[in-house]
Short mmCIF file of C-alpha atoms and ligand atoms in Angstrom, two decimals:
data_model
loop_
_atom_site.label_atom_id
_atom_site.label_comp_id
_atom_site.label_asym_id
_atom_site.label_seq_id
_atom_site.Cartn_x
_atom_site.Cartn_y
_atom_site.Cartn_z
CA UNK A 1 -24.91 -75.19 -93.16
CA UNK A 2 -28.21 -73.66 -91.57
CA UNK A 3 -31.66 -75.53 -91.57
CA UNK A 4 -32.77 -72.88 -93.78
CA UNK A 5 -30.05 -73.54 -96.48
CA UNK A 6 -30.69 -77.35 -95.96
CA UNK A 7 -34.61 -77.05 -96.44
CA UNK A 8 -34.13 -74.74 -99.54
CA UNK A 9 -31.56 -77.36 -101.04
CA UNK A 10 -33.95 -80.31 -100.47
CA UNK A 11 -36.76 -78.15 -102.02
CA UNK A 12 -34.61 -77.60 -105.05
CA UNK A 13 -33.73 -81.16 -105.28
CA UNK A 14 -37.35 -82.30 -104.96
CA UNK A 15 -38.10 -80.23 -107.92
CA UNK A 16 -35.71 -81.77 -110.02
CA UNK A 17 -37.84 -85.02 -109.35
CA UNK A 18 -37.78 -88.35 -107.88
CA UNK A 19 -34.27 -88.45 -106.23
CA UNK A 20 -33.35 -90.52 -103.17
CA UNK A 21 -31.88 -89.88 -100.05
CA UNK A 22 -28.35 -90.32 -101.44
CA UNK A 23 -28.48 -87.80 -103.83
CA UNK A 24 -30.10 -85.41 -101.26
CA UNK A 25 -27.00 -85.85 -98.99
CA UNK A 26 -24.57 -85.08 -101.84
CA UNK A 27 -26.53 -82.23 -102.98
CA UNK A 28 -26.45 -80.49 -99.63
CA UNK A 29 -22.88 -81.71 -98.40
CA UNK A 30 -20.99 -81.82 -101.89
CA UNK A 31 -18.69 -79.28 -101.03
CA UNK A 32 -18.00 -80.16 -97.29
CA UNK A 33 -15.58 -82.90 -97.40
CA UNK A 34 -16.35 -86.85 -96.83
CA UNK A 35 -20.10 -86.77 -96.29
CA UNK A 36 -22.07 -88.57 -98.47
CA UNK A 37 -19.08 -88.37 -101.25
CA UNK A 38 -18.15 -92.20 -101.13
CA UNK A 39 -21.53 -93.13 -102.33
CA UNK A 40 -21.89 -90.41 -105.16
CA UNK A 41 -23.26 -91.50 -108.47
CA UNK A 42 -22.68 -89.76 -111.76
CA UNK A 43 -26.51 -89.27 -111.87
CA UNK A 44 -26.63 -87.54 -108.14
CA UNK A 45 -23.48 -85.49 -109.17
CA UNK A 46 -25.38 -84.18 -112.31
CA UNK A 47 -28.59 -83.67 -110.55
CA UNK A 48 -26.92 -81.53 -107.85
CA UNK A 49 -26.06 -78.85 -110.52
CA UNK A 50 -28.58 -79.43 -113.06
CA UNK A 51 -29.89 -76.00 -114.87
CA UNK A 52 -33.15 -74.82 -113.39
CA UNK A 53 -36.67 -75.27 -115.28
CA UNK A 54 -36.73 -76.75 -118.78
CA UNK A 55 -36.21 -73.77 -120.89
CA UNK A 56 -37.05 -74.32 -124.69
CA UNK A 57 -35.76 -72.05 -127.21
CA UNK A 58 -33.78 -69.28 -125.94
CA UNK A 59 -34.34 -65.61 -126.97
CA UNK A 60 -31.24 -64.03 -128.73
CA UNK A 61 -29.51 -61.57 -126.66
CA UNK A 62 -29.33 -58.39 -128.60
CA UNK A 63 -27.86 -55.20 -126.81
CA UNK A 64 -27.11 -53.86 -123.67
CA UNK A 65 -28.30 -50.28 -122.84
CA UNK A 66 -26.59 -49.76 -119.35
CA UNK A 67 -24.21 -47.00 -119.35
CA UNK A 68 -20.38 -48.08 -119.63
CA UNK A 69 -19.02 -48.14 -116.25
CA UNK A 70 -15.67 -49.51 -114.67
CA UNK A 71 -15.09 -52.73 -113.03
CA UNK A 72 -12.68 -51.90 -110.47
CA UNK A 73 -10.18 -53.65 -107.97
CA UNK A 74 -12.23 -55.36 -105.19
CA UNK A 75 -9.57 -54.00 -102.74
CA UNK A 76 -10.23 -50.44 -103.68
CA UNK A 77 -13.88 -50.39 -103.45
CA UNK A 78 -15.52 -47.62 -101.41
CA UNK A 79 -17.45 -48.50 -98.37
CA UNK A 80 -20.79 -47.39 -100.12
CA UNK A 81 -19.73 -49.92 -103.02
CA UNK A 82 -18.82 -52.57 -100.35
CA UNK A 83 -22.16 -52.31 -99.05
CA UNK A 84 -23.89 -52.31 -102.34
CA UNK A 85 -21.95 -55.54 -103.20
CA UNK A 86 -22.69 -57.23 -100.21
CA UNK A 87 -26.50 -56.46 -100.31
CA UNK A 88 -26.49 -57.82 -103.95
CA UNK A 89 -25.12 -61.30 -102.86
CA UNK A 90 -27.13 -61.26 -99.78
CA UNK A 91 -30.33 -60.59 -101.93
CA UNK A 92 -28.94 -63.37 -104.29
CA UNK A 93 -28.80 -65.61 -101.43
CA UNK A 94 -32.05 -64.62 -99.96
CA UNK A 95 -33.52 -65.41 -103.27
CA UNK A 96 -32.58 -68.86 -103.45
CA UNK A 97 -33.97 -69.55 -100.05
CA UNK A 98 -37.56 -67.80 -100.84
CA UNK A 99 -37.94 -69.19 -104.15
CA UNK A 100 -35.80 -72.07 -105.07
CA UNK A 101 -36.93 -72.26 -108.40
CA UNK A 102 -35.70 -68.84 -109.37
CA UNK A 103 -32.70 -69.07 -111.63
CA UNK A 104 -31.27 -65.69 -110.38
CA UNK A 105 -30.57 -67.33 -106.83
CA UNK A 106 -27.25 -67.74 -105.59
CA UNK A 107 -27.40 -71.65 -105.72
CA UNK A 108 -28.60 -71.79 -109.32
CA UNK A 109 -26.16 -69.21 -110.19
CA UNK A 110 -23.37 -71.28 -108.69
CA UNK A 111 -24.69 -74.47 -110.47
CA UNK A 112 -24.49 -73.15 -113.85
CA UNK A 113 -20.65 -73.35 -113.32
CA UNK A 114 -21.09 -76.75 -111.92
CA UNK A 115 -23.43 -77.91 -115.19
CA UNK A 116 -20.58 -76.56 -117.51
CA UNK A 117 -17.43 -78.38 -116.30
CA UNK A 118 -17.96 -81.89 -116.79
CA UNK A 119 -19.76 -84.98 -118.98
CA UNK A 120 -21.55 -83.46 -121.88
CA UNK A 121 -20.72 -79.66 -121.24
CA UNK A 122 -17.16 -78.66 -120.84
CA UNK A 123 -16.08 -75.16 -121.16
CA UNK A 124 -12.78 -75.44 -119.88
CA UNK A 125 -9.48 -76.74 -121.65
CA UNK A 126 -10.60 -75.07 -124.75
CA UNK A 127 -11.30 -71.69 -126.59
CA UNK A 128 -14.71 -71.69 -125.12
CA UNK A 129 -12.86 -70.84 -121.68
CA UNK A 130 -12.63 -67.01 -122.09
CA UNK A 131 -15.47 -66.52 -123.83
CA UNK A 132 -17.99 -68.45 -121.87
CA UNK A 133 -16.93 -67.14 -118.57
CA UNK A 134 -17.12 -63.67 -120.15
CA UNK A 135 -20.65 -64.36 -120.65
CA UNK A 136 -21.60 -66.12 -117.54
CA UNK A 137 -20.22 -62.93 -115.53
CA UNK A 138 -21.84 -60.77 -117.72
CA UNK A 139 -25.39 -62.05 -117.10
CA UNK A 140 -24.67 -62.76 -113.36
CA UNK A 141 -23.36 -58.73 -113.13
CA UNK A 142 -26.87 -57.71 -114.55
CA UNK A 143 -28.82 -59.59 -111.98
CA UNK A 144 -26.76 -58.64 -109.12
CA UNK A 145 -27.36 -55.03 -110.43
CA UNK A 146 -31.06 -55.77 -110.85
CA UNK A 147 -31.51 -57.13 -107.20
CA UNK A 148 -30.20 -54.18 -105.70
CA UNK A 149 -32.06 -51.83 -108.16
CA UNK A 150 -28.65 -50.44 -109.87
CA UNK A 151 -27.73 -51.45 -113.34
CA UNK A 152 -24.73 -49.15 -112.88
CA UNK A 153 -23.39 -51.83 -110.88
CA UNK A 154 -20.61 -53.54 -111.96
CA UNK A 155 -18.52 -56.89 -110.66
CA UNK A 156 -15.44 -55.93 -108.77
CA UNK A 157 -12.04 -57.80 -110.00
CA UNK A 158 -9.49 -59.49 -107.45
CA UNK A 159 -6.27 -58.33 -109.17
CA UNK A 160 -3.76 -60.44 -107.74
CA UNK A 161 -1.51 -59.63 -110.34
CA UNK A 162 -0.97 -56.47 -108.26
CA UNK A 163 1.94 -57.51 -105.68
CA UNK A 164 -0.29 -55.38 -103.00
CA UNK A 165 -3.49 -57.14 -103.70
CA UNK A 166 -2.59 -60.87 -103.04
CA UNK A 167 -4.64 -61.19 -100.13
CA UNK A 168 -8.34 -62.12 -100.34
CA UNK A 169 -9.91 -58.67 -100.90
CA UNK A 170 -11.26 -57.29 -97.53
CA UNK A 171 -14.75 -57.34 -98.34
CA UNK A 172 -14.82 -61.16 -98.69
CA UNK A 173 -13.25 -61.87 -95.35
CA UNK A 174 -14.76 -58.80 -93.17
CA UNK A 175 -16.39 -60.19 -91.40
CA UNK A 176 -15.09 -63.64 -91.92
CA UNK A 177 -17.90 -65.76 -90.93
CA UNK A 178 -21.52 -66.50 -92.51
CA UNK A 179 -22.92 -63.20 -91.55
CA UNK A 180 -21.07 -61.70 -94.61
CA UNK A 181 -22.78 -62.82 -98.06
CA UNK A 182 -19.29 -62.73 -99.57
CA UNK A 183 -18.01 -65.27 -97.38
CA UNK A 184 -17.53 -69.09 -98.06
CA UNK A 185 -16.53 -71.39 -95.10
CA UNK A 186 -14.69 -73.88 -97.05
CA UNK A 187 -11.63 -71.88 -97.98
CA UNK A 188 -8.27 -73.12 -97.13
CA UNK A 189 -7.00 -69.40 -97.59
CA UNK A 190 -7.01 -67.53 -94.52
CA UNK A 191 -7.59 -63.61 -94.40
CA UNK A 192 -3.95 -63.49 -93.74
CA UNK A 193 -2.53 -65.70 -96.62
CA UNK A 194 -1.30 -64.47 -99.78
CA UNK A 195 -1.59 -66.06 -103.25
CA UNK A 196 2.11 -66.83 -104.02
CA UNK A 197 4.23 -64.85 -106.56
CA UNK A 198 5.27 -67.74 -108.48
CA UNK A 199 1.29 -68.40 -109.17
CA UNK A 200 0.67 -64.84 -110.33
CA UNK A 201 3.68 -62.50 -110.56
CA UNK A 202 5.49 -60.97 -113.50
CA UNK A 203 6.81 -64.32 -114.85
CA UNK A 204 3.52 -65.82 -115.17
CA UNK A 205 1.82 -62.57 -116.11
CA UNK A 206 4.46 -61.68 -119.04
CA UNK A 207 3.73 -65.33 -120.23
CA UNK A 208 0.12 -64.65 -120.52
CA UNK A 209 0.20 -61.33 -121.84
CA UNK A 210 2.63 -61.95 -124.38
CA UNK A 211 1.22 -65.24 -125.81
CA UNK A 212 1.79 -64.98 -129.41
CA UNK A 213 -1.63 -65.60 -130.62
CA UNK A 214 -5.05 -66.77 -129.80
CA UNK A 215 -4.52 -70.48 -129.58
CA UNK A 216 -1.68 -69.79 -127.31
CA UNK A 217 -3.47 -67.27 -125.31
CA UNK A 218 -7.05 -68.88 -125.37
CA UNK A 219 -6.67 -72.31 -126.72
CA UNK A 220 -8.24 -73.92 -129.69
CA UNK A 221 -11.23 -76.10 -130.32
CA UNK A 222 -9.47 -79.18 -128.48
CA UNK A 223 -6.95 -77.45 -125.89
CA UNK A 224 -6.97 -74.57 -123.34
CA UNK A 225 -4.47 -71.90 -123.83
CA UNK A 226 -1.47 -70.52 -121.48
CA UNK A 227 -3.21 -68.53 -118.64
CA UNK A 228 -5.94 -71.13 -118.27
CA UNK A 229 -3.38 -73.03 -116.33
CA UNK A 230 -1.62 -70.24 -114.52
CA UNK A 231 -2.71 -67.90 -113.15
CA UNK A 232 -6.20 -69.23 -113.35
CA UNK A 233 -5.55 -72.57 -112.21
CA UNK A 234 -3.26 -71.64 -109.55
CA UNK A 235 -5.47 -69.16 -108.00
CA UNK A 236 -8.46 -71.75 -107.76
CA UNK A 237 -5.89 -74.01 -105.75
CA UNK A 238 -4.85 -71.47 -103.54
CA UNK A 239 -8.15 -70.43 -102.27
CA UNK A 240 -8.93 -73.98 -102.02
CA UNK A 241 -12.06 -75.60 -100.53
CA UNK A 242 -15.01 -74.98 -103.07
CA UNK A 243 -12.80 -73.05 -105.19
CA UNK A 244 -10.74 -75.94 -105.91
CA UNK A 245 -12.97 -78.06 -107.72
CA UNK A 246 -14.81 -76.60 -110.75
CA UNK A 247 -18.36 -78.07 -109.95
CA UNK A 248 -18.16 -76.37 -106.71
CA UNK A 249 -15.92 -73.41 -107.26
CA UNK A 250 -18.74 -70.80 -108.14
CA UNK A 251 -20.56 -71.55 -104.46
CA UNK A 252 -17.59 -69.08 -103.29
CA UNK A 253 -18.24 -65.28 -104.10
CA UNK A 254 -14.63 -64.97 -104.87
CA UNK A 255 -15.05 -66.85 -107.80
CA UNK A 256 -16.80 -63.87 -109.63
CA UNK A 257 -13.98 -61.38 -108.62
CA UNK A 258 -11.34 -63.95 -109.75
CA UNK A 259 -12.90 -64.52 -112.91
CA UNK A 260 -13.41 -60.81 -113.42
CA UNK A 261 -9.61 -60.59 -113.61
CA UNK A 262 -9.32 -63.48 -115.74
CA UNK A 263 -11.58 -61.68 -117.81
CA UNK A 264 -9.50 -58.68 -117.88
CA UNK A 265 -6.45 -60.59 -118.72
CA UNK A 266 -8.09 -61.24 -121.96
CA UNK A 267 -8.96 -57.92 -122.51
CA UNK A 268 -5.29 -56.91 -121.72
CA UNK A 269 -3.78 -59.42 -123.84
CA UNK A 270 -5.93 -58.07 -127.04
CA UNK A 271 -4.45 -54.51 -126.08
CA UNK A 272 -1.05 -55.79 -125.59
CA UNK A 273 0.14 -55.89 -129.14
CA UNK A 274 -1.44 -55.06 -132.48
CA UNK A 275 -0.83 -58.37 -133.66
CA UNK A 276 -2.99 -60.02 -130.75
CA UNK A 277 -6.31 -60.66 -132.53
CA UNK A 278 -9.26 -63.10 -131.29
CA UNK A 279 -10.04 -65.67 -133.58
CA UNK A 280 -11.86 -65.34 -136.82
CA UNK A 281 -13.04 -68.80 -137.43
CA UNK A 282 -16.61 -69.01 -137.65
CA UNK A 283 -16.62 -72.26 -135.42
CA UNK A 284 -15.47 -69.92 -132.53
CA UNK A 285 -17.60 -66.89 -133.47
CA UNK A 286 -20.66 -69.10 -133.55
CA UNK A 287 -20.20 -70.66 -130.15
CA UNK A 288 -23.35 -70.00 -128.62
CA UNK A 289 -24.07 -69.98 -124.69
CA UNK A 290 -27.35 -69.72 -123.01
CA UNK A 291 -28.33 -67.96 -119.77
CA UNK A 292 -30.88 -66.58 -117.58
CA UNK A 293 -30.96 -62.94 -117.82
CA UNK A 294 -31.98 -60.52 -114.71
CA UNK A 295 -35.69 -60.91 -115.72
CA UNK A 296 -35.41 -64.56 -115.80
CA UNK A 297 -35.51 -64.70 -119.62
CA UNK A 298 -33.71 -67.38 -121.08
CA UNK A 299 -31.03 -65.91 -123.36
CA UNK A 300 -28.46 -67.08 -126.07
CA UNK A 301 -25.45 -65.00 -126.71
CA UNK A 302 -22.58 -65.93 -129.32
CA UNK A 303 -18.87 -65.73 -129.01
CA UNK A 304 -18.86 -63.00 -131.68
CA UNK A 305 -21.01 -60.88 -129.48
CA UNK A 306 -18.64 -61.01 -126.63
CA UNK A 307 -15.31 -59.81 -127.98
CA UNK A 308 -15.93 -55.98 -127.58
CA UNK A 309 -16.70 -56.01 -123.92
CA UNK A 310 -16.55 -52.00 -123.83
CA UNK A 311 -19.38 -51.24 -126.32
CA UNK A 312 -21.17 -54.23 -126.41
CA UNK A 313 -21.23 -55.58 -122.91
CA UNK A 314 -20.67 -51.80 -121.17
CA UNK A 315 -17.96 -52.43 -118.85
CA UNK A 316 -14.26 -51.37 -118.90
CA UNK A 317 -11.42 -52.26 -116.71
CA UNK A 318 -8.72 -50.20 -115.25
CA UNK A 319 -4.91 -50.12 -116.02
CA UNK A 320 -3.01 -53.27 -115.88
CA UNK A 321 0.23 -53.11 -113.80
CA UNK A 322 1.78 -56.08 -115.79
CA UNK A 323 0.56 -54.49 -118.95
CA UNK A 324 2.36 -51.37 -118.08
CA UNK A 325 5.58 -53.15 -117.08
CA UNK A 326 5.71 -55.15 -120.15
CA UNK A 327 8.81 -54.15 -122.61
CA UNK A 328 8.40 -53.98 -126.39
CA UNK A 329 9.36 -57.31 -127.97
CA UNK A 330 10.03 -58.62 -131.22
CA UNK A 331 7.50 -61.54 -132.54
CA UNK A 332 8.15 -64.85 -131.03
CA UNK A 333 10.58 -67.10 -132.78
CA UNK A 334 10.08 -70.88 -132.04
CA UNK A 335 13.41 -73.07 -131.24
CA UNK A 336 13.12 -76.61 -131.75
CA UNK A 337 15.50 -78.63 -129.85
CA UNK A 338 16.00 -81.90 -132.06
CA UNK A 339 17.56 -83.91 -129.26
CA UNK A 340 14.41 -83.27 -126.91
CA UNK A 341 12.33 -84.64 -129.83
CA UNK A 342 14.70 -87.81 -130.62
CA UNK A 343 15.02 -88.61 -126.81
CA UNK A 344 11.77 -87.45 -125.59
CA UNK A 345 13.39 -85.88 -122.62
CA UNK A 346 13.80 -82.24 -121.92
CA UNK A 347 17.58 -81.50 -121.15
CA UNK A 348 18.39 -78.13 -120.29
CA UNK A 349 22.23 -78.46 -121.16
CA UNK A 350 24.62 -75.69 -121.77
CA UNK A 351 24.33 -75.64 -125.57
CA UNK A 352 20.63 -75.29 -125.40
CA UNK A 353 20.97 -72.79 -122.70
CA UNK A 354 23.67 -70.55 -124.18
CA UNK A 355 21.26 -68.88 -127.13
CA UNK A 356 18.72 -68.69 -124.52
CA UNK A 357 20.85 -66.64 -122.37
CA UNK A 358 22.02 -64.42 -125.20
CA UNK A 359 18.22 -63.54 -125.53
CA UNK A 360 17.48 -63.00 -121.99
CA UNK A 361 20.63 -60.74 -121.23
CA UNK A 362 19.45 -58.34 -123.96
CA UNK A 363 16.27 -58.24 -122.07
CA UNK A 364 14.33 -60.46 -124.42
CA UNK A 365 12.07 -63.15 -123.49
CA UNK A 366 12.47 -66.90 -123.21
CA UNK A 367 9.81 -69.28 -122.65
CA UNK A 368 9.78 -72.98 -122.34
CA UNK A 369 6.65 -74.75 -123.87
CA UNK A 370 5.41 -77.86 -122.26
CA UNK A 371 2.43 -79.35 -123.95
CA UNK A 372 0.53 -81.63 -122.19
CA UNK A 373 3.09 -82.34 -119.29
CA UNK A 374 2.52 -85.63 -117.53
CA UNK A 375 1.87 -84.49 -114.26
CA UNK A 376 -0.83 -86.44 -112.20
CA UNK A 377 -4.32 -85.55 -112.98
CA UNK A 378 -5.94 -87.07 -110.16
CA UNK A 379 -5.75 -83.89 -107.62
CA UNK A 380 -6.19 -80.51 -107.51
CA UNK A 381 -2.73 -79.16 -107.03
CA UNK A 382 0.40 -77.15 -108.18
CA UNK A 383 3.30 -78.92 -109.07
CA UNK A 384 6.61 -76.98 -109.26
CA UNK A 385 9.14 -77.77 -112.09
CA UNK A 386 12.76 -78.03 -111.33
CA UNK A 387 15.87 -78.52 -113.67
CA UNK A 388 17.26 -80.63 -110.67
CA UNK A 389 16.04 -83.77 -108.81
CA UNK A 390 17.68 -82.73 -105.37
CA UNK A 391 16.30 -79.44 -105.68
CA UNK A 392 13.02 -80.72 -106.41
CA UNK A 393 13.50 -83.19 -103.50
CA UNK A 394 14.01 -80.18 -101.05
CA UNK A 395 11.43 -78.06 -102.94
CA UNK A 396 13.11 -74.55 -101.75
CA UNK A 397 10.44 -72.96 -104.46
CA UNK A 398 11.41 -69.94 -106.60
CA UNK A 399 14.57 -68.93 -104.92
CA UNK A 400 16.15 -72.32 -105.90
CA UNK A 401 18.45 -71.72 -109.37
CA UNK A 402 17.02 -74.83 -110.47
CA UNK A 403 13.27 -73.60 -110.16
CA UNK A 404 11.57 -73.31 -113.35
CA UNK A 405 7.95 -72.22 -112.80
CA UNK A 406 4.49 -74.19 -111.85
CA UNK A 407 2.09 -76.49 -113.51
CA UNK A 408 -1.26 -76.23 -111.89
CA UNK A 409 -4.11 -78.92 -112.06
CA UNK A 410 -7.67 -78.47 -111.35
CA UNK A 411 -10.21 -81.10 -111.32
CA UNK A 412 -13.56 -80.97 -112.24
CA UNK A 413 -14.98 -82.58 -109.61
CA UNK A 414 -13.54 -83.82 -106.00
CA UNK A 415 -14.49 -87.53 -106.99
CA UNK A 416 -12.79 -87.17 -110.37
CA UNK A 417 -15.61 -88.63 -112.55
CA UNK A 418 -14.88 -86.21 -115.37
CA UNK A 419 -10.85 -86.27 -115.74
CA UNK A 420 -9.44 -82.96 -116.64
CA UNK A 421 -7.19 -82.57 -119.73
CA UNK A 422 -3.34 -82.21 -119.34
CA UNK A 423 -2.54 -78.35 -119.14
CA UNK A 424 -0.47 -76.29 -121.38
CA UNK A 425 2.22 -75.12 -119.41
CA UNK A 426 4.45 -72.17 -120.59
CA UNK A 427 7.25 -71.41 -117.97
CA UNK A 428 8.56 -67.93 -118.47
CA UNK A 429 12.45 -68.69 -117.87
CA UNK A 430 13.95 -65.39 -119.01
CA UNK A 431 15.04 -64.27 -115.47
CA UNK A 432 16.04 -67.53 -114.45
CA UNK A 433 18.84 -68.47 -116.97
CA UNK A 434 21.89 -66.88 -115.39
CA UNK A 435 21.03 -69.36 -112.38
CA UNK A 436 20.63 -71.99 -114.53
CA UNK A 437 23.94 -71.95 -116.07
CA UNK A 438 25.36 -71.53 -113.07
CA UNK A 439 23.75 -74.64 -111.76
CA UNK A 440 25.53 -76.23 -114.62
CA UNK A 441 22.37 -77.92 -115.92
CA UNK A 442 21.67 -80.85 -114.53
CA UNK A 443 20.02 -83.06 -117.32
CA UNK A 444 16.30 -83.40 -117.31
CA UNK A 445 13.29 -81.77 -115.70
CA UNK A 446 11.59 -82.81 -112.49
CA UNK A 447 8.32 -82.03 -110.58
CA UNK A 448 6.88 -82.14 -107.20
CA UNK A 449 3.59 -81.31 -105.58
CA UNK A 450 4.00 -77.95 -103.79
CA UNK A 451 3.07 -77.67 -100.15
CA UNK A 452 3.91 -81.31 -98.86
CA UNK A 453 6.28 -82.32 -96.06
CA UNK A 454 9.81 -83.68 -97.26
CA UNK A 455 8.69 -87.33 -96.45
CA UNK A 456 5.46 -87.08 -98.40
CA UNK A 457 7.20 -85.54 -101.49
CA UNK A 458 7.59 -87.89 -104.28
CA UNK A 459 10.10 -86.34 -107.09
CA UNK A 460 9.36 -87.53 -110.80
CA UNK A 461 11.00 -86.81 -114.24
CA UNK A 462 8.93 -84.63 -116.28
CA UNK A 463 7.99 -85.32 -119.58
CA UNK A 464 5.46 -83.62 -122.24
CA UNK A 465 3.76 -84.71 -125.32
CA UNK A 466 5.78 -81.98 -126.96
CA UNK A 467 8.38 -79.51 -125.70
CA UNK A 468 10.32 -76.53 -127.32
CA UNK A 469 11.31 -73.07 -126.24
CA UNK A 470 10.58 -69.74 -127.80
CA UNK A 471 12.27 -66.23 -127.73
CA UNK A 472 11.46 -62.70 -128.37
CA UNK A 473 14.14 -60.08 -128.65
CA UNK A 474 13.66 -56.93 -126.98
CA UNK A 475 12.94 -54.17 -129.63
CA UNK A 476 13.48 -51.23 -127.37
CA UNK A 477 11.21 -48.24 -126.78
CU1 C2O B 1 -14.63 -72.30 -115.05
CU2 C2O B 1 -12.11 -70.82 -113.27
O1 C2O B 1 -13.33 -71.76 -114.05
#
């Protein structure tokens, strides 16, 4: 961190008033590993990401008069578009240094996310997730536009669901150093690494885009939906560094391109089927979020105002490969397995697999629902689920016939002050059934953390608060 950054951060913390040296160290180094973390107190943690100023009553957001423009895949931007994107983030970073109290500066923009991922405010693991992040990106995009004097500026999206775009988009890693305003030095992912197919490929995208209703897709007042885990959480873990904890994630500019794609999945889910509707409950529609706009005006916006991003928020997305590949299916049918409920274990025995196989061999979809799987919530990690303990120990990944999918966990903060909720995992096992039958269905499911050396791996039986499967028959067309 340069002295300039250090100074602006210190200035910012001083403005928050009366914080000791311990808090200072954490604010400055919170993202960079062990420095100062040991002594972190909750107070300092909160202070490091407190919202700027002391806003009183927000002015309600009314309408957007920008032209409707497309957000586009980050790796297909033209070179003038990349120049503008970089200029916008540079201006945002410069603002953080020149006026640390300006809520539009980069540090404050990043802290908005931090403030909303722990303790009293938590926008993850519930139906707030899609709506709140849409609003956050919307105001962020307007600020970037204003900073480069172009309200036609739209955020790019990192379309990792497209097999050709699994690397960090070139603009974010070229050059791959601090002279690039889109760079972040804490990433674990290098410019040549790719997001694994098991995290964002068709099995994962199908499960997201075919989620039967909004509760499954986007969650309820008390639980998150399917894609909030995979692909969303998995990509946070894959990028690593700041991105792998919610309180620091938005310090990496790739966060906004990642979330733009997550937002696109919401848009695509609505388009994917005429039965896919957003919630109509007043408790959802009246959810109210507050942000500073591009003129430093404190604004409130309701979930009901965020649903129609095209005419209200003035942006659209390009076509989705995953959506185009999706086959036409009949409505989902939930199948309960009485012996799973009785024994509280999930055994993929031949009698359970046979009806699943029938659907999948006719191009239908089969999903295994794991509600609150009991993976550890102590580390940001991706857990792999296998139908066989030996395979889990060897951990060969998706090529194993016993492999079923992943369960990602993203912590709110590195110190795990605010424990995350157990995820909702839905494994799309349609393509895996023939292999499982061959495998003779070893009883039980097992999980292992991905990316560990063999002697570090610990295989555990997977349990879940509830488990069932669902099928959707192919309807042709
Ligand atoms: Cu608010 Cu991807 O997290």
